[in-house]
Coordinates of C-alpha atoms in Angstrom, one line a residue:
Chain A
M1 CA -3.6 17.4 -23.3
K2 CA -5.9 15.8 -25.7
T3 CA -8.3 13.2 -24.2
V4 CA -7.3 10.7 -26.9
K5 CA -3.7 10.8 -25.9
K6 CA -4.7 10.5 -22.2
I7 CA -6.7 7.4 -23.1
A8 CA -3.8 5.9 -25.0
L9 CA -1.3 6.5 -22.3
C10 CA -3.7 5.2 -19.6
G11 CA -4.3 2.1 -21.7
I12 CA -0.6 1.4 -22.0
L13 CA 0.1 1.8 -18.3
T14 CA -3.0 -0.3 -17.4
A15 CA -1.8 -3.0 -19.8
L16 CA 1.6 -3.0 -18.2
S17 CA 0.0 -3.2 -14.8
I18 CA -2.0 -6.2 -15.8
I19 CA 1.0 -8.0 -17.3
S20 CA 3.1 -7.4 -14.2
F21 CA 0.2 -8.5 -12.0
M22 CA -0.1 -11.8 -13.9
I23 CA 3.6 -12.4 -13.9
E24 CA 3.8 -11.8 -10.1
N25 CA 0.8 -14.1 -9.6
L26 CA 2.9 -17.0 -11.1
F27 CA 5.1 -16.9 -8.1
P28 CA 4.0 -18.0 -4.6
P29 CA 3.3 -15.4 -2.0
I30 CA 6.1 -14.3 0.4
F31 CA 5.7 -16.6 3.4
V32 CA 2.0 -15.8 4.1
P33 CA -1.1 -15.7 1.9
G34 CA -1.6 -12.5 0.0
A35 CA 1.9 -11.1 0.6
R36 CA 3.4 -9.7 -2.6
I37 CA 5.6 -6.9 -3.5
G38 CA 3.0 -5.4 -5.8
I39 CA 5.0 -4.5 -8.9
S40 CA 1.8 -3.7 -10.8
N41 CA 1.2 -0.8 -8.5
I42 CA 4.2 1.0 -10.1
F43 CA 2.0 1.6 -13.2
I44 CA -1.1 2.5 -11.2
L45 CA 0.9 5.1 -9.2
L46 CA 2.5 6.4 -12.5
T47 CA -1.0 6.8 -14.0
L48 CA -2.1 8.7 -10.9
V49 CA 1.0 11.0 -11.0
I50 CA 1.1 11.6 -14.8
L51 CA -2.6 11.7 -15.7
G52 CA -4.4 12.4 -12.4
A53 CA -6.8 10.7 -9.9
P54 CA -9.7 9.8 -12.2
W55 CA -7.4 8.0 -14.6
G56 CA -5.6 6.3 -11.7
F57 CA -8.8 4.9 -10.3
A58 CA -9.9 3.8 -13.8
A59 CA -6.6 2.0 -14.3
L60 CA -6.9 0.3 -10.8
V61 CA -10.5 -1.0 -11.5
I62 CA -9.5 -2.3 -14.9
K63 CA -6.4 -3.9 -13.5
C64 CA -8.2 -5.6 -10.7
V65 CA -11.1 -6.9 -12.8
L66 CA -9.1 -8.1 -15.8
G67 CA -6.1 -9.2 -13.8
S68 CA -8.3 -11.5 -11.7
L69 CA -10.2 -12.7 -14.8
F70 CA -7.0 -13.6 -16.7
S71 CA -5.4 -15.2 -13.7
G72 CA -8.5 -17.4 -13.1
N73 CA -9.1 -16.1 -9.6
L74 CA -12.2 -13.9 -9.9
F75 CA -12.8 -14.0 -6.2
A76 CA -9.6 -12.0 -5.7
I77 CA -11.5 -8.9 -6.8
V78 CA -13.4 -8.9 -3.5
Y79 CA -10.1 -8.4 -1.7
S80 CA -8.0 -6.4 -4.2
L81 CA -10.5 -3.8 -5.4
P82 CA -11.7 -2.2 -2.1
S83 CA -8.3 -2.2 -0.5
G84 CA -6.7 -0.9 -3.7
A85 CA -9.2 1.9 -3.9
I86 CA -8.7 2.9 -0.3
A87 CA -4.9 2.9 -0.8
L88 CA -5.1 4.9 -4.0
A89 CA -7.4 7.5 -2.3
I90 CA -4.9 7.9 0.5
E91 CA -2.0 8.3 -2.0
T92 CA -4.1 10.9 -4.0
V93 CA -4.8 12.9 -0.8
L94 CA -1.1 12.8 0.2
L95 CA 0.1 13.8 -3.3
L96 CA -2.3 16.7 -3.6
F97 CA -2.4 18.1 -0.2
T98 CA 1.0 17.6 1.4
K99 CA 4.2 19.5 0.8
N100 CA 7.7 18.1 1.0
V101 CA 6.6 14.4 1.3
S102 CA 8.3 12.2 -1.2
V103 CA 6.5 9.8 -3.5
V104 CA 8.5 6.9 -1.9
A105 CA 6.9 7.6 1.5
I106 CA 3.5 8.1 -0.2
S107 CA 3.9 4.7 -1.9
V108 CA 4.8 3.1 1.5
A109 CA 1.6 4.6 3.1
G110 CA -0.5 3.3 0.3
A111 CA 1.1 -0.2 0.5
V112 CA 0.6 -0.4 4.3
I113 CA -3.0 0.8 4.1
N114 CA -3.6 -1.7 1.2
A115 CA -2.2 -4.6 3.3
T116 CA -4.3 -3.7 6.3
A117 CA -7.5 -3.2 4.4
Q118 CA -7.0 -6.5 2.5
N119 CA -6.4 -8.4 5.6
A120 CA -9.4 -6.9 7.3
T121 CA -11.6 -7.8 4.3
Y122 CA -10.2 -11.4 4.5
C123 CA -11.2 -11.6 8.2
I124 CA -14.7 -10.3 7.5
I125 CA -15.3 -12.7 4.7
A126 CA -13.8 -15.7 6.5
E127 CA -15.6 -14.7 9.7
S128 CA -12.4 -15.2 11.7
P129 CA -10.6 -12.4 13.5
Y130 CA -7.7 -14.7 14.1
L131 CA -6.6 -14.2 10.5
M132 CA -5.5 -10.8 11.6
S133 CA -2.4 -12.6 12.9
Y134 CA -1.0 -12.3 9.4
L135 CA -1.1 -8.5 9.6
P136 CA 2.5 -8.0 10.9
Y137 CA 3.9 -9.9 8.0
L138 CA 1.7 -8.2 5.5
V139 CA 2.6 -4.7 6.9
G140 CA 6.3 -5.7 6.7
V141 CA 6.1 -6.9 3.2
G142 CA 4.0 -3.8 2.4
V143 CA 6.7 -1.5 3.6
V144 CA 9.3 -3.2 1.4
G145 CA 6.9 -3.3 -1.6
G146 CA 6.0 0.4 -1.1
L147 CA 9.7 1.4 -1.0
I148 CA 10.4 -0.6 -4.2
V149 CA 7.3 0.8 -6.0
G150 CA 8.0 4.4 -4.8
F151 CA 11.6 4.4 -5.9
A152 CA 10.6 2.9 -9.3
V153 CA 8.0 5.7 -9.8
Y154 CA 10.5 8.3 -8.7
L155 CA 13.2 7.1 -11.0
I156 CA 10.8 6.8 -14.0
I157 CA 9.5 10.3 -13.5
K158 CA 13.1 11.6 -13.1
I159 CA 14.5 9.7 -16.1
L160 CA 11.7 10.3 -18.6
P161 CA 12.8 13.0 -21.1
K162 CA 11.1 16.4 -20.6
G163 CA 9.6 16.2 -24.0
Y164 CA 7.8 13.0 -23.1
L165 CA 5.8 14.7 -20.4
G166 CA 5.8 18.2 -21.9
G167 CA 7.5 21.3 -20.7
Chain B
M1 CA 7.7 11.0 -31.0
G2 CA 6.8 14.5 -29.7
V3 CA 5.0 15.6 -26.7
I4 CA 2.2 13.2 -25.8
A5 CA 1.3 14.7 -22.5
E6 CA 1.4 18.1 -20.8
K7 CA 3.5 18.1 -17.7
P8 CA 0.9 17.9 -14.9
D9 CA 1.5 19.5 -11.5
L10 CA 1.9 16.1 -9.8
A11 CA 4.6 14.8 -12.2
E12 CA 6.4 18.1 -11.9
K13 CA 6.1 18.0 -8.2
V14 CA 7.5 14.4 -8.1
A15 CA 10.3 15.3 -10.6
K16 CA 11.5 18.2 -8.5
S17 CA 11.3 16.3 -5.2
K18 CA 13.8 14.2 -3.4
P19 CA 13.4 10.4 -2.7
F20 CA 13.5 11.1 1.0
T21 CA 12.5 14.2 3.1
K22 CA 12.2 14.8 6.8
K23 CA 8.4 14.8 6.6
D24 CA 8.6 11.2 5.4
L25 CA 9.5 10.2 8.9
L26 CA 5.8 10.9 9.9
I27 CA 4.7 8.3 7.4
Y28 CA 7.3 5.8 8.3
G29 CA 6.5 6.4 12.0
F30 CA 2.8 5.7 11.2
A31 CA 3.8 2.4 9.5
F32 CA 5.9 1.4 12.5
V33 CA 3.0 2.1 14.9
L34 CA 0.7 0.1 12.7
F35 CA 3.2 -2.7 12.7
C36 CA 3.4 -2.7 16.5
L37 CA -0.4 -2.6 16.8
S38 CA -0.7 -5.5 14.3
L39 CA 1.4 -7.6 16.7
L40 CA -1.5 -7.6 19.2
P41 CA -3.6 -10.2 17.3
L42 CA -0.8 -12.6 17.6
F43 CA -1.7 -13.0 21.3
L44 CA -5.3 -13.7 20.3
N45 CA -4.4 -16.8 18.3
N46 CA -4.4 -19.4 21.0
G47 CA -4.6 -22.4 18.6
G48 CA -2.8 -24.6 21.2
N49 CA -5.6 -24.1 23.6
N50 CA -8.4 -25.2 21.3
A51 CA -10.5 -28.2 22.3
G52 CA -11.2 -29.1 18.7
F53 CA -12.3 -27.5 15.4
E54 CA -15.3 -27.2 13.2
V55 CA -15.4 -27.4 9.4
Y56 CA -17.8 -25.2 7.5
V57 CA -18.5 -25.5 3.7
R58 CA -20.4 -22.5 2.2
G59 CA -21.5 -21.5 5.7
E60 CA -22.9 -25.0 6.6
K61 CA -21.3 -27.0 9.3
A62 CA -19.8 -30.2 7.8
F63 CA -17.6 -31.8 10.4
T64 CA -16.7 -31.4 14.1
Y65 CA -13.6 -32.8 15.7
Y66 CA -12.4 -32.8 19.3
Y67 CA -8.7 -33.4 20.0
G68 CA -8.5 -36.8 21.6
G69 CA -10.5 -38.5 19.0
E70 CA -14.2 -37.7 19.2
R71 CA -15.5 -36.6 15.8
F72 CA -18.7 -36.6 13.8
A73 CA -19.8 -35.5 10.3
E74 CA -23.2 -33.7 9.6
E75 CA -25.6 -36.0 7.7
K76 CA -25.5 -33.9 4.6
F77 CA -21.7 -34.3 4.4
F78 CA -21.4 -38.0 5.1
E79 CA -20.4 -38.7 1.5
R80 CA -18.2 -35.7 1.2
T81 CA -15.9 -36.3 4.2
E82 CA -13.3 -39.0 4.7
F83 CA -11.3 -39.6 7.9
N84 CA -8.1 -41.6 7.6
E85 CA -7.2 -43.1 11.0
E86 CA -3.6 -44.1 10.0
E87 CA -2.6 -40.7 8.6
H88 CA -4.9 -38.8 10.9
T89 CA -6.2 -36.7 8.1
L90 CA -9.6 -35.4 7.1
T91 CA -10.5 -35.1 3.4
I92 CA -13.3 -32.8 2.4
Y93 CA -14.7 -33.2 -1.1
F94 CA -16.5 -30.3 -2.9
N95 CA -18.0 -32.1 -5.8
D96 CA -19.6 -35.5 -6.6
E97 CA -16.7 -36.5 -8.8
K98 CA -14.3 -36.0 -5.8
T99 CA -11.8 -34.1 -7.9
E100 CA -12.0 -30.9 -5.8
Y101 CA -10.8 -31.4 -2.2
N102 CA -8.9 -30.2 0.8
V103 CA -6.9 -32.6 3.1
L104 CA -6.6 -31.5 6.7
V105 CA -3.9 -33.1 8.8
I106 CA -4.7 -33.2 12.6
D107 CA -2.2 -33.3 15.4
D108 CA -3.8 -34.3 18.7
E109 CA -0.7 -33.6 20.7
S110 CA -0.2 -30.0 19.8
K111 CA -3.9 -29.5 19.2
T112 CA -3.4 -28.0 15.7
V113 CA -4.9 -28.6 12.3
R114 CA -3.6 -27.5 9.0
V115 CA -4.1 -28.1 5.3
K116 CA -1.8 -30.7 3.9
A117 CA -3.1 -30.7 0.3
S118 CA -5.7 -28.9 -1.7
T119 CA -6.9 -28.5 -5.3
C120 CA -7.6 -24.8 -5.1
K121 CA -5.7 -22.5 -7.3
N122 CA -3.4 -20.5 -5.0
H123 CA -2.9 -23.0 -2.2
D124 CA -3.0 -20.1 0.3
C125 CA -4.9 -22.3 2.7
E126 CA -1.8 -24.6 3.0
R127 CA 0.0 -21.8 4.8
M128 CA -2.6 -21.5 7.5
E129 CA -3.0 -23.3 10.8
N130 CA -6.0 -23.7 13.1
D131 CA -8.1 -20.8 11.7
I132 CA -8.2 -21.7 8.0
Y133 CA -10.1 -20.2 5.1
C134 CA -10.0 -21.5 1.6
A135 CA -11.7 -18.9 -0.5
P136 CA -12.0 -20.9 -3.8
H137 CA -13.7 -23.8 -2.0
F138 CA -15.6 -21.7 0.5
L139 CA -14.1 -23.8 3.3
R140 CA -13.7 -22.4 6.8
V141 CA -12.1 -24.2 9.7
T142 CA -12.5 -22.6 13.1
G143 CA -11.2 -23.7 16.5
I144 CA -13.5 -24.7 19.3
K145 CA -12.3 -22.9 22.4
K146 CA -11.9 -24.7 25.7
S147 CA -14.7 -23.7 28.1
K148 CA -13.5 -22.5 31.5
D149 CA -14.9 -24.2 34.5
V150 CA -16.1 -21.7 37.1
A151 CA -15.8 -22.7 40.7
V152 CA -19.0 -21.9 42.7
G153 CA -19.2 -21.5 46.4

């Protein structure tokens, strides 16, 4: 595929990711700080699946930076970017090197790792290990969010016409 | 519109796959184990056994409070902290205009402290208790653990 078309598609998916991130930020977190479904991850995972790992990571970085900038909470980059990168790396490894594992389960793995890494980062910055008490809730919300994101990506890939992705 | 992307291996792999396979159980099992392990820190949070709490702003100690009433503010933060006896609240201001603040409400009976109101963007700190961190204000509240008396002899 031509690089220009890859850039265009990556741009569209990144923009959708940023928009959904900002819309989700308008709503309060689910019970505990930082607990969100992560609808924006649908488009990051789609970028990873359709275009590959480098484009997926580029979309993630742009989404974290611009999303934090536009939502007025620049400090959120400290939490979202490292945990997002770790989660996306895990998802990439699972997608590339495992057989017969569904994208839904891979999304759940990424979401759980993301929640854990984010909470750990929060504890390190706050210098308080007691904030790890939020982890059970974050893991639970992460599983639900991962299932939703995974099913959405699965359906989008299934429903997209063959001509859209080639073949 | 035409073809705008070749069908990469990953997309083809996902398109041909099912939403659930037997191997997924390994990942769901891992998530369950992680959830169980994450329950352990719940036993660490012994807020009810704290003797008091300390307030730090940008890493500097601003205020110390012991449940039962003893309290004192650091000299540098005399003007930036206000204790209300009636409502039993502590207000910490983060600027000279006093437009940025967090209000902590203290309960001496249950030995807990939480944020009642704040001017930060997300108000995440209002959902915390005892060990509180407000990232936009660089505010940290940590509990003072009770010291154990050791019998000698």
